[in-house]
mmCIF file of C-alpha atoms in Angstrom:
data_model
loop_
_atom_site.group_PDB
_atom_site.id
_atom_site.type_symbol
_atom_site.label_atom_id
_atom_site.label_comp_id
_atom_site.label_asym_id
_atom_site.label_seq_id
_atom_site.Cartn_x
_atom_site.Cartn_y
_atom_site.Cartn_z
ATOM 1 C CA MET Q 536 29.901 16.614 -60.297
ATOM 2 C CA ALA Q 537 31.865 13.419 -59.990
ATOM 3 C CA SER Q 538 35.621 13.485 -59.997
ATOM 4 C CA SER Q 539 37.601 10.815 -61.809
ATOM 5 C CA GLY Q 540 38.181 9.217 -58.397
ATOM 6 C CA GLU Q 541 34.455 8.966 -57.797
ATOM 7 C CA ASN Q 542 34.025 6.989 -61.013
ATOM 8 C CA GLU Q 543 36.662 4.463 -60.038
ATOM 9 C CA GLN Q 544 35.696 1.187 -58.413
ATOM 10 C CA VAL Q 545 36.870 0.844 -54.822
ATOM 11 C CA SER Q 546 36.922 -2.285 -52.676
ATOM 12 C CA ASN Q 547 33.843 -2.821 -50.512
ATOM 13 C CA LYS Q 548 34.137 -5.396 -47.731
ATOM 14 C CA GLN Q 549 30.811 -7.123 -46.925
ATOM 15 C CA VAL Q 550 29.314 -9.592 -44.423
ATOM 16 C CA ILE Q 551 27.363 -12.313 -46.247
ATOM 17 C CA LEU Q 552 24.889 -14.852 -44.847
ATOM 18 C CA LYS Q 553 25.897 -18.219 -46.344
ATOM 19 C CA ASN Q 554 22.511 -19.923 -46.382
ATOM 20 C CA TYR Q 555 19.102 -20.125 -44.755
ATOM 21 C CA VAL Q 556 19.700 -20.374 -41.007
ATOM 22 C CA THR Q 557 17.486 -22.299 -38.599
ATOM 23 C CA GLY Q 558 18.055 -22.081 -34.874
ATOM 24 C CA SER Q 559 20.476 -19.550 -33.442
ATOM 25 C CA PRO Q 560 23.017 -18.268 -35.986
ATOM 26 C CA LYS Q 561 26.656 -19.221 -35.617
ATOM 27 C CA GLU Q 562 29.692 -17.273 -36.697
ATOM 28 C CA SER Q 563 30.274 -19.952 -39.333
ATOM 29 C CA ASP Q 564 26.899 -19.134 -40.942
ATOM 30 C CA MET Q 565 28.432 -15.885 -42.207
ATOM 31 C CA TYR Q 566 31.584 -14.850 -43.967
ATOM 32 C CA VAL Q 567 33.362 -11.592 -44.763
ATOM 33 C CA SER Q 568 33.800 -11.033 -48.484
ATOM 34 C CA THR Q 569 36.645 -8.877 -49.748
ATOM 35 C CA ASN Q 570 35.622 -9.273 -53.406
ATOM 36 C CA GLY Q 571 32.993 -6.535 -53.513
ATOM 37 C CA THR Q 572 33.559 -3.222 -55.280
ATOM 38 C CA ILE Q 573 31.523 -0.046 -55.620
ATOM 39 C CA LYS Q 574 31.675 3.339 -57.333
ATOM 40 C CA LEU Q 575 31.646 6.262 -54.908
ATOM 41 C CA LYS Q 576 28.977 7.969 -56.971
ATOM 42 C CA VAL Q 577 25.201 7.581 -57.150
ATOM 43 C CA PRO Q 578 24.294 6.208 -60.612
ATOM 44 C CA GLU Q 579 22.603 8.586 -63.045
ATOM 45 C CA GLY Q 580 18.824 8.417 -62.842
ATOM 46 C CA SER Q 581 18.820 7.232 -59.238
ATOM 47 C CA SER Q 582 17.280 9.267 -56.420
ATOM 48 C CA GLY Q 583 19.311 7.474 -53.784
ATOM 49 C CA ILE Q 584 22.355 8.280 -51.710
ATOM 50 C CA LEU Q 585 25.819 6.732 -51.372
ATOM 51 C CA VAL Q 586 26.999 6.354 -47.774
ATOM 52 C CA LYS Q 587 30.069 5.261 -45.856
ATOM 53 C CA ASN Q 588 28.947 3.068 -42.977
ATOM 54 C CA LEU Q 589 30.435 4.042 -39.615
ATOM 55 C CA TYR Q 590 28.587 1.859 -37.083
ATOM 56 C CA LEU Q 591 26.385 -1.197 -37.547
ATOM 57 C CA SER Q 592 23.796 -2.410 -35.062
ATOM 58 C CA CYS Q 593 23.449 -6.063 -34.033
ATOM 59 C CA ASP Q 594 19.736 -6.781 -33.555
ATOM 60 C CA PRO Q 595 18.047 -10.168 -32.964
ATOM 61 C CA TYR Q 596 15.362 -9.659 -35.620
ATOM 62 C CA MET Q 597 18.034 -9.379 -38.339
ATOM 63 C CA LEU Q 598 18.263 -13.136 -38.889
ATOM 64 C CA HIS Q 599 14.584 -13.477 -39.789
ATOM 65 C CA LEU Q 600 14.734 -10.314 -41.921
ATOM 66 C CA ASN Q 601 17.701 -11.572 -43.925
ATOM 67 C CA ASN Q 602 16.323 -15.117 -44.269
ATOM 68 C CA MET Q 603 13.147 -13.619 -45.753
ATOM 69 C CA LYS Q 604 15.081 -11.164 -47.932
ATOM 70 C CA ASN Q 605 17.170 -13.937 -49.456
ATOM 71 C CA TYR Q 606 14.597 -16.733 -49.636
ATOM 72 C CA GLY Q 607 11.113 -15.378 -48.986
ATOM 73 C CA ALA Q 608 8.783 -18.303 -48.306
ATOM 74 C CA GLY Q 609 10.414 -20.380 -51.017
ATOM 75 C CA ASN Q 610 12.980 -23.176 -51.141
ATOM 76 C CA THR Q 611 15.319 -22.729 -48.190
ATOM 77 C CA ASN Q 612 17.785 -25.147 -49.788
ATOM 78 C CA SER Q 613 18.322 -22.931 -52.815
ATOM 79 C CA LYS Q 614 21.573 -21.077 -53.266
ATOM 80 C CA PRO Q 615 21.276 -17.641 -51.638
ATOM 81 C CA PRO Q 616 22.071 -14.428 -53.481
ATOM 82 C CA VAL Q 617 25.481 -13.039 -52.582
ATOM 83 C CA THR Q 618 24.245 -9.893 -50.894
ATOM 84 C CA PRO Q 619 25.296 -8.356 -47.564
ATOM 85 C CA LEU Q 620 23.287 -8.536 -44.379
ATOM 86 C CA VAL Q 621 20.733 -5.773 -43.908
ATOM 87 C CA GLY Q 622 20.292 -3.955 -40.595
ATOM 88 C CA TYR Q 623 20.398 -0.601 -38.861
ATOM 89 C CA GLY Q 624 23.472 1.577 -38.825
ATOM 90 C CA VAL Q 625 25.006 5.031 -38.716
ATOM 91 C CA ALA Q 626 26.568 6.396 -41.902
ATOM 92 C CA LYS Q 627 28.015 9.475 -43.591
ATOM 93 C CA VAL Q 628 26.659 10.629 -46.955
ATOM 94 C CA LEU Q 629 29.345 10.678 -49.656
ATOM 95 C CA ASP Q 630 27.080 11.503 -52.597
ATOM 96 C CA SER Q 631 23.392 12.234 -53.029
ATOM 97 C CA GLU Q 632 20.811 12.563 -55.764
ATOM 98 C CA HIS Q 633 18.020 12.981 -53.210
ATOM 99 C CA PRO Q 634 16.828 16.501 -52.301
ATOM 100 C CA ASN Q 635 16.621 15.732 -48.561
ATOM 101 C CA PHE Q 636 20.246 14.662 -48.194
ATOM 102 C CA LYS Q 637 23.581 16.223 -49.106
ATOM 103 C CA LYS Q 638 27.218 15.211 -49.019
ATOM 104 C CA GLY Q 639 28.532 15.280 -45.463
ATOM 105 C CA ASP Q 640 25.207 14.568 -43.760
ATOM 106 C CA LEU Q 641 25.240 12.022 -40.960
ATOM 107 C CA VAL Q 642 22.291 9.605 -40.982
ATOM 108 C CA TRP Q 643 20.948 6.588 -39.118
ATOM 109 C CA GLY Q 644 18.567 3.945 -40.377
ATOM 110 C CA VAL Q 645 18.484 0.835 -42.546
ATOM 111 C CA THR Q 646 21.715 0.075 -44.386
ATOM 112 C CA LYS Q 647 23.821 -2.945 -45.338
ATOM 113 C CA TRP Q 648 26.670 -4.722 -43.583
ATOM 114 C CA GLU Q 649 29.423 -3.389 -45.816
ATOM 115 C CA GLU Q 650 31.866 -0.499 -45.943
ATOM 116 C CA TYR Q 651 29.869 1.532 -48.492
ATOM 117 C CA SER Q 652 26.180 1.287 -49.369
ATOM 118 C CA LEU Q 653 23.988 2.658 -52.114
ATOM 119 C CA VAL Q 654 20.670 3.398 -50.389
ATOM 120 C CA THR Q 655 17.809 3.719 -52.876
ATOM 121 C CA ASN Q 656 14.979 3.672 -50.332
ATOM 122 C CA VAL Q 657 15.676 6.624 -48.040
ATOM 123 C CA GLU Q 658 12.336 6.539 -46.202
ATOM 124 C CA GLY Q 659 13.988 4.603 -43.386
ATOM 125 C CA LEU Q 660 16.787 7.151 -42.904
ATOM 126 C CA PHE Q 661 16.952 9.963 -40.354
ATOM 127 C CA LYS Q 662 19.350 12.894 -40.398
ATOM 128 C CA ILE Q 663 21.459 13.173 -37.274
ATOM 129 C CA GLN Q 664 21.049 16.706 -35.939
ATOM 130 C CA HIS Q 665 22.642 16.290 -32.522
ATOM 131 C CA THR Q 666 26.335 15.378 -32.611
ATOM 132 C CA ASN Q 667 27.254 16.266 -29.018
ATOM 133 C CA VAL Q 668 26.734 12.597 -28.108
ATOM 134 C CA PRO Q 669 28.618 9.527 -29.429
ATOM 135 C CA LEU Q 670 27.478 8.707 -32.957
ATOM 136 C CA SER Q 671 27.189 5.071 -31.930
ATOM 137 C CA TYR Q 672 24.230 6.089 -29.753
ATOM 138 C CA TYR Q 673 22.173 6.317 -32.942
ATOM 139 C CA THR Q 674 22.387 2.529 -33.262
ATOM 140 C CA GLY Q 675 20.857 2.267 -29.794
ATOM 141 C CA ILE Q 676 19.567 4.778 -27.284
ATOM 142 C CA LEU Q 677 18.957 7.515 -29.894
ATOM 143 C CA GLY Q 678 18.023 5.179 -32.746
ATOM 144 C CA MET Q 679 15.573 2.359 -33.355
ATOM 145 C CA PRO Q 680 16.013 0.695 -29.914
ATOM 146 C CA GLY Q 681 15.552 4.046 -28.173
ATOM 147 C CA ILE Q 682 12.325 4.990 -29.891
ATOM 148 C CA THR Q 683 11.187 1.375 -29.331
ATOM 149 C CA ALA Q 684 11.728 1.728 -25.579
ATOM 150 C CA TYR Q 685 9.944 5.093 -25.530
ATOM 151 C CA THR Q 686 6.993 3.847 -27.576
ATOM 152 C CA GLY Q 687 6.517 0.606 -25.699
ATOM 153 C CA PHE Q 688 6.721 2.214 -22.282
ATOM 154 C CA TYR Q 689 4.772 5.440 -22.763
ATOM 155 C CA GLU Q 690 2.409 4.644 -25.634
ATOM 156 C CA ILE Q 691 1.626 0.977 -24.918
ATOM 157 C CA CYS Q 692 2.011 0.679 -21.130
ATOM 158 C CA SER Q 693 0.550 4.078 -20.087
ATOM 159 C CA PRO Q 694 2.769 4.228 -16.970
ATOM 160 C CA LYS Q 695 2.199 6.285 -13.859
ATOM 161 C CA LYS Q 696 4.258 7.059 -10.794
ATOM 162 C CA GLY Q 697 4.452 4.118 -8.393
ATOM 163 C CA ASP Q 698 3.842 1.401 -10.978
ATOM 164 C CA HIS Q 699 5.642 -1.897 -10.403
ATOM 165 C CA VAL Q 700 7.569 -2.580 -13.633
ATOM 166 C CA PHE Q 701 9.281 -5.770 -14.788
ATOM 167 C CA ILE Q 702 11.580 -5.851 -17.830
ATOM 168 C CA SER Q 703 13.032 -9.005 -19.381
ATOM 169 C CA ALA Q 704 16.370 -8.869 -21.230
ATOM 170 C CA ALA Q 705 16.776 -5.683 -19.246
ATOM 171 C CA SER Q 706 20.456 -5.080 -19.975
ATOM 172 C CA GLY Q 707 19.888 -5.099 -23.729
ATOM 173 C CA ALA Q 708 19.574 -2.187 -26.107
ATOM 174 C CA VAL Q 709 15.887 -1.548 -25.351
ATOM 175 C CA GLY Q 710 15.525 -2.835 -21.794
ATOM 176 C CA GLN Q 711 18.174 -0.643 -20.197
ATOM 177 C CA LEU Q 712 16.420 2.510 -21.417
ATOM 178 C CA VAL Q 713 12.936 1.303 -20.433
ATOM 179 C CA GLY Q 714 14.190 0.728 -16.889
ATOM 180 C CA GLN Q 715 15.728 4.176 -16.596
ATOM 181 C CA LEU Q 716 12.626 5.884 -17.989
ATOM 182 C CA ALA Q 717 10.545 4.001 -15.437
ATOM 183 C CA LYS Q 718 12.855 5.039 -12.591
ATOM 184 C CA LEU Q 719 12.684 8.696 -13.665
ATOM 185 C CA LEU Q 720 8.894 8.442 -13.495
ATOM 186 C CA GLY Q 721 9.044 7.097 -9.943
ATOM 187 C CA CYS Q 722 8.319 3.426 -10.589
ATOM 188 C CA TYR Q 723 9.629 0.336 -8.795
ATOM 189 C CA VAL Q 724 11.736 -1.464 -11.426
ATOM 190 C CA VAL Q 725 13.057 -5.030 -11.623
ATOM 191 C CA GLY Q 726 14.957 -6.517 -14.555
ATOM 192 C CA SER Q 727 16.041 -10.002 -15.570
ATOM 193 C CA ALA Q 728 19.265 -10.772 -17.410
ATOM 194 C CA GLY Q 729 21.473 -13.745 -18.197
ATOM 195 C CA SER Q 730 24.591 -13.342 -16.049
ATOM 196 C CA LYS Q 731 25.846 -11.989 -12.736
ATOM 197 C CA GLU Q 732 27.745 -9.276 -14.601
ATOM 198 C CA LYS Q 733 24.546 -8.078 -16.246
ATOM 199 C CA VAL Q 734 22.614 -8.207 -12.975
ATOM 200 C CA ASP Q 735 25.298 -6.078 -11.323
ATOM 201 C CA LEU Q 736 25.110 -3.651 -14.246
ATOM 202 C CA LEU Q 737 21.354 -3.262 -13.838
ATOM 203 C CA LYS Q 738 21.522 -2.632 -10.104
ATOM 204 C CA ASN Q 739 24.690 -0.566 -9.828
ATOM 205 C CA LYS Q 740 25.020 1.429 -13.046
ATOM 206 C CA LEU Q 741 21.454 1.598 -14.344
ATOM 207 C CA LYS Q 742 19.926 1.948 -10.850
ATOM 208 C CA PHE Q 743 17.219 -0.700 -11.123
ATOM 209 C CA ASP Q 744 15.662 -1.459 -7.742
ATOM 210 C CA GLU Q 745 16.305 -5.180 -8.180
ATOM 211 C CA ALA Q 746 17.533 -7.616 -10.805
ATOM 212 C CA PHE Q 747 18.005 -11.361 -11.123
ATOM 213 C CA ASP Q 748 19.735 -13.902 -13.354
ATOM 214 C CA TYR Q 749 16.963 -15.974 -14.910
ATOM 215 C CA LYS Q 750 19.436 -18.789 -15.616
ATOM 216 C CA GLU Q 751 19.878 -19.243 -11.868
ATOM 217 C CA GLU Q 752 16.127 -19.430 -11.198
ATOM 218 C CA PRO Q 753 14.690 -22.953 -11.602
ATOM 219 C CA ASP Q 754 11.206 -21.611 -10.833
ATOM 220 C CA LEU Q 755 10.475 -18.313 -12.604
ATOM 221 C CA ASP Q 756 7.061 -18.017 -10.951
ATOM 222 C CA ALA Q 757 8.671 -18.186 -7.502
ATOM 223 C CA ALA Q 758 11.334 -15.666 -8.523
ATOM 224 C CA LEU Q 759 8.744 -13.153 -9.689
ATOM 225 C CA LYS Q 760 6.706 -13.603 -6.513
ATOM 226 C CA ARG Q 761 9.871 -12.865 -4.536
ATOM 227 C CA TYR Q 762 10.402 -9.523 -6.274
ATOM 228 C CA PHE Q 763 6.729 -8.662 -6.820
ATOM 229 C CA PRO Q 764 4.811 -9.942 -3.781
ATOM 230 C CA GLU Q 765 1.934 -7.609 -4.700
ATOM 231 C CA GLY Q 766 2.091 -8.391 -8.414
ATOM 232 C CA ILE Q 767 3.420 -6.782 -11.597
ATOM 233 C CA GLY Q 768 1.707 -3.682 -12.934
ATOM 234 C CA ILE Q 769 3.698 -3.326 -16.179
ATOM 235 C CA TYR Q 770 5.644 -5.994 -18.038
ATOM 236 C CA PHE Q 771 7.921 -4.979 -20.895
ATOM 237 C CA ASP Q 772 8.468 -8.270 -22.730
ATOM 238 C CA ASN Q 773 11.614 -8.792 -24.790
ATOM 239 C CA VAL Q 774 11.858 -12.588 -24.561
ATOM 240 C CA GLY Q 775 8.448 -14.339 -24.647
ATOM 241 C CA GLY Q 776 8.274 -18.073 -23.892
ATOM 242 C CA LYS Q 777 8.576 -19.369 -20.346
ATOM 243 C CA MET Q 778 9.167 -15.921 -18.882
ATOM 244 C CA LEU Q 779 5.955 -14.531 -20.372
ATOM 245 C CA ASP Q 780 4.052 -17.558 -19.086
ATOM 246 C CA ALA Q 781 5.370 -16.998 -15.549
ATOM 247 C CA VAL Q 782 4.630 -13.271 -15.714
ATOM 248 C CA LEU Q 783 0.978 -13.944 -16.558
ATOM 249 C CA LEU Q 784 0.618 -15.701 -13.201
ATOM 250 C CA ASN Q 785 1.926 -12.598 -11.435
ATOM 251 C CA MET Q 786 0.191 -9.699 -13.158
ATOM 252 C CA ARG Q 787 -1.894 -7.294 -11.127
ATOM 253 C CA PRO Q 788 -5.514 -6.654 -12.114
ATOM 254 C CA HIS Q 789 -5.644 -4.176 -15.024
ATOM 255 C CA GLY Q 790 -1.914 -4.609 -15.643
ATOM 256 C CA ARG Q 791 -0.350 -3.781 -18.993
ATOM 257 C CA ILE Q 792 2.037 -5.840 -21.113
ATOM 258 C CA ALA Q 793 4.011 -4.453 -24.055
ATOM 259 C CA VAL Q 794 5.219 -7.233 -26.363
ATOM 260 C CA CYS Q 795 8.397 -5.804 -27.848
ATOM 261 C CA GLY Q 796 10.363 -8.931 -28.749
ATOM 262 C CA MET Q 797 10.635 -12.682 -28.259
ATOM 263 C CA ILE Q 798 14.314 -13.515 -28.530
ATOM 264 C CA SER Q 799 13.783 -16.868 -26.794
ATOM 265 C CA GLN Q 800 11.486 -17.925 -29.647
ATOM 266 C CA TYR Q 801 12.924 -16.388 -32.814
ATOM 267 C CA ASN Q 802 15.012 -19.334 -33.895
ATOM 268 C CA LEU Q 803 13.185 -22.347 -32.474
ATOM 269 C CA ASP Q 804 11.933 -24.934 -34.955
ATOM 270 C CA LYS Q 805 8.834 -25.283 -32.766
ATOM 271 C CA PRO Q 806 7.983 -22.242 -30.623
ATOM 272 C CA GLU Q 807 7.127 -22.840 -26.971
ATOM 273 C CA GLY Q 808 3.517 -22.620 -25.892
ATOM 274 C CA VAL Q 809 2.070 -20.058 -23.461
ATOM 275 C CA TYR Q 810 -0.377 -21.727 -21.088
ATOM 276 C CA ASN Q 811 -1.527 -19.083 -18.619
ATOM 277 C CA LEU Q 812 -3.544 -16.878 -20.951
ATOM 278 C CA MET Q 813 -6.638 -17.243 -18.761
ATOM 279 C CA HIS Q 814 -5.057 -14.682 -16.430
ATOM 280 C CA LEU Q 815 -5.460 -12.030 -19.136
ATOM 281 C CA LEU Q 816 -9.205 -12.515 -18.838
ATOM 282 C CA ILE Q 817 -9.487 -12.995 -15.086
ATOM 283 C CA LYS Q 818 -7.307 -9.977 -14.259
ATOM 284 C CA GLN Q 819 -8.417 -7.862 -17.238
ATOM 285 C CA VAL Q 820 -4.796 -7.457 -18.305
ATOM 286 C CA GLN Q 821 -4.063 -5.543 -21.506
ATOM 287 C CA ILE Q 822 -1.424 -7.064 -23.785
ATOM 288 C CA LYS Q 823 -0.321 -5.462 -27.026
ATOM 289 C CA GLY Q 824 2.408 -6.042 -29.553
ATOM 290 C CA PHE Q 825 3.775 -3.145 -31.548
ATOM 291 C CA VAL Q 826 6.017 -2.390 -34.512
ATOM 292 C CA VAL Q 827 8.185 0.649 -33.915
ATOM 293 C CA THR Q 828 8.058 1.925 -37.498
ATOM 294 C CA ASP Q 829 4.404 2.818 -36.888
ATOM 295 C CA TYR Q 830 5.588 5.288 -34.246
ATOM 296 C CA TYR Q 831 8.513 6.972 -36.004
ATOM 297 C CA HIS Q 832 6.493 10.189 -36.107
ATOM 298 C CA LEU Q 833 7.182 10.428 -32.353
ATOM 299 C CA PHE Q 834 10.955 10.597 -32.862
ATOM 300 C CA PRO Q 835 11.278 14.393 -32.306
ATOM 301 C CA LYS Q 836 9.216 14.132 -29.111
ATOM 302 C CA PHE Q 837 11.390 11.229 -27.986
ATOM 303 C CA LEU Q 838 14.592 13.232 -28.529
ATOM 304 C CA ASP Q 839 13.170 16.195 -26.604
ATOM 305 C CA LEU Q 840 12.692 13.907 -23.606
ATOM 306 C CA VAL Q 841 15.863 11.823 -23.712
ATOM 307 C CA LEU Q 842 18.621 14.214 -24.834
ATOM 308 C CA PRO Q 843 18.404 16.485 -21.755
ATOM 309 C CA HIS Q 844 18.477 13.436 -19.461
ATOM 310 C CA ILE Q 845 21.620 12.186 -21.215
ATOM 311 C CA ALA Q 846 23.267 15.604 -20.939
ATOM 312 C CA GLU Q 847 22.476 15.770 -17.225
ATOM 313 C CA GLY Q 848 23.697 12.216 -16.595
ATOM 314 C CA LYS Q 849 20.247 11.047 -15.520
ATOM 315 C CA ILE Q 850 20.239 8.451 -18.295
ATOM 316 C CA VAL Q 851 23.340 6.409 -19.101
ATOM 317 C CA TYR Q 852 23.837 3.863 -21.847
ATOM 318 C CA VAL Q 853 26.039 0.797 -22.003
ATOM 319 C CA GLU Q 854 27.517 -0.331 -25.300
ATOM 320 C CA ASP Q 855 29.590 -3.351 -26.302
ATOM 321 C CA ILE Q 856 31.572 -2.177 -29.352
ATOM 322 C CA VAL Q 857 33.792 -4.370 -31.501
ATOM 323 C CA GLU Q 858 36.071 -2.752 -34.061
ATOM 324 C CA GLY Q 859 36.243 -4.031 -37.636
ATOM 325 C CA LEU Q 860 33.729 -5.569 -40.030
ATOM 326 C CA GLU Q 861 35.652 -8.851 -39.704
ATOM 327 C CA LEU Q 862 34.338 -9.186 -36.132
ATOM 328 C CA GLY Q 863 30.735 -8.589 -37.204
ATOM 329 C CA PRO Q 864 29.709 -12.260 -37.609
ATOM 330 C CA ALA Q 865 30.965 -13.201 -34.131
ATOM 331 C CA ALA Q 866 29.317 -10.142 -32.582
ATOM 332 C CA PHE Q 867 25.964 -10.876 -34.232
ATOM 333 C CA ALA Q 868 26.024 -14.579 -33.348
ATOM 334 C CA GLY Q 869 26.973 -13.696 -29.767
ATOM 335 C CA LEU Q 870 23.642 -11.934 -29.254
ATOM 336 C CA PHE Q 871 21.852 -15.263 -29.115
ATOM 337 C CA SER Q 872 24.048 -16.682 -26.372
ATOM 338 C CA GLY Q 873 24.052 -13.459 -24.337
ATOM 339 C CA ARG Q 874 27.771 -12.861 -24.899
ATOM 340 C CA ASN Q 875 27.383 -9.089 -25.162
ATOM 341 C CA VAL Q 876 27.002 -6.718 -22.228
ATOM 342 C CA GLY Q 877 24.951 -3.725 -23.351
ATOM 343 C CA LYS Q 878 24.083 -2.712 -26.884
ATOM 344 C CA GLN Q 879 26.161 -4.710 -29.398
ATOM 345 C CA VAL Q 880 27.692 -2.444 -32.044
ATOM 346 C CA VAL Q 881 30.218 -2.981 -34.832
ATOM 347 C CA LEU Q 882 32.550 -0.058 -35.567
ATOM 348 C CA VAL Q 883 33.195 -0.148 -39.310
ATOM 349 C CA SER Q 884 35.021 3.124 -39.783
ATOM 350 C CA LYS Q 885 35.945 6.144 -37.718
ATOM 351 C CA GLU Q 886 34.569 9.290 -39.320
#
């Protein structure tokens, strides 16, 4: 039953995308609205849940998702609806009319960039059963990026001990876990990143065998030949573009490529071409893109593997957490210039 307090409107701070964004988003493309209000009660007749958002995840794909949500394929000059950004997050259930969720449950999944959210489509939500780790981990290593790393590495790349593995954007939310999984399997692992600080992180904290700053490499083909003189067996691709083109020149026969993301291409008006595709044929290389939602059924198996490694300190995770919804626009925009070190998270509220 709702109390009188639950029926009262409370303020609900939100992050709004101002308009259709081309190119990399800037902080000025978003604003924080303090005009929103919400009732802390699920409306009658709804089968949804009302949540308090605790952590929000900054993910590169969000710009395209929100452009499409607001505009579809229509007129990008039209006035956008005043609705908050949509993305992944961690939240606490305040009220529920859905049989699978109750007040007090902790969940991760798709929510909105605001203090409180009414979630009517709960198919994308997972209950958090293990709370002996930081809740923020469910925006990253134990959430969508984690199951993405697991799926791409084990299901797409079919790794085996001794494989030579290359990971682009290796210090990001997905790449840092892929590298550690590969090391635990006994692979030789090299990662690329966009700063000396990130390279040091990969080699010293995450225990990659080697790492390099792609911004300091005028010839990516030569750089890859330096670290993989015998070729690359597995490439976990998070960036696409010029890096993918250089990798194709350096793949071993029967190598495997998992196409996870293409952050270098997401916001270009004209995507870059890939010119070395003949090497897929000549070397019989397998390349496959994947969408992680098709593999969510593997989530329990993924947790069984990763949680013990976290508890034993065999897997570590690096987060870059900013506190306050007001800092959300800058944190999200910073993804596209490589400002963050580790998984970028916005702390909205402490439980």
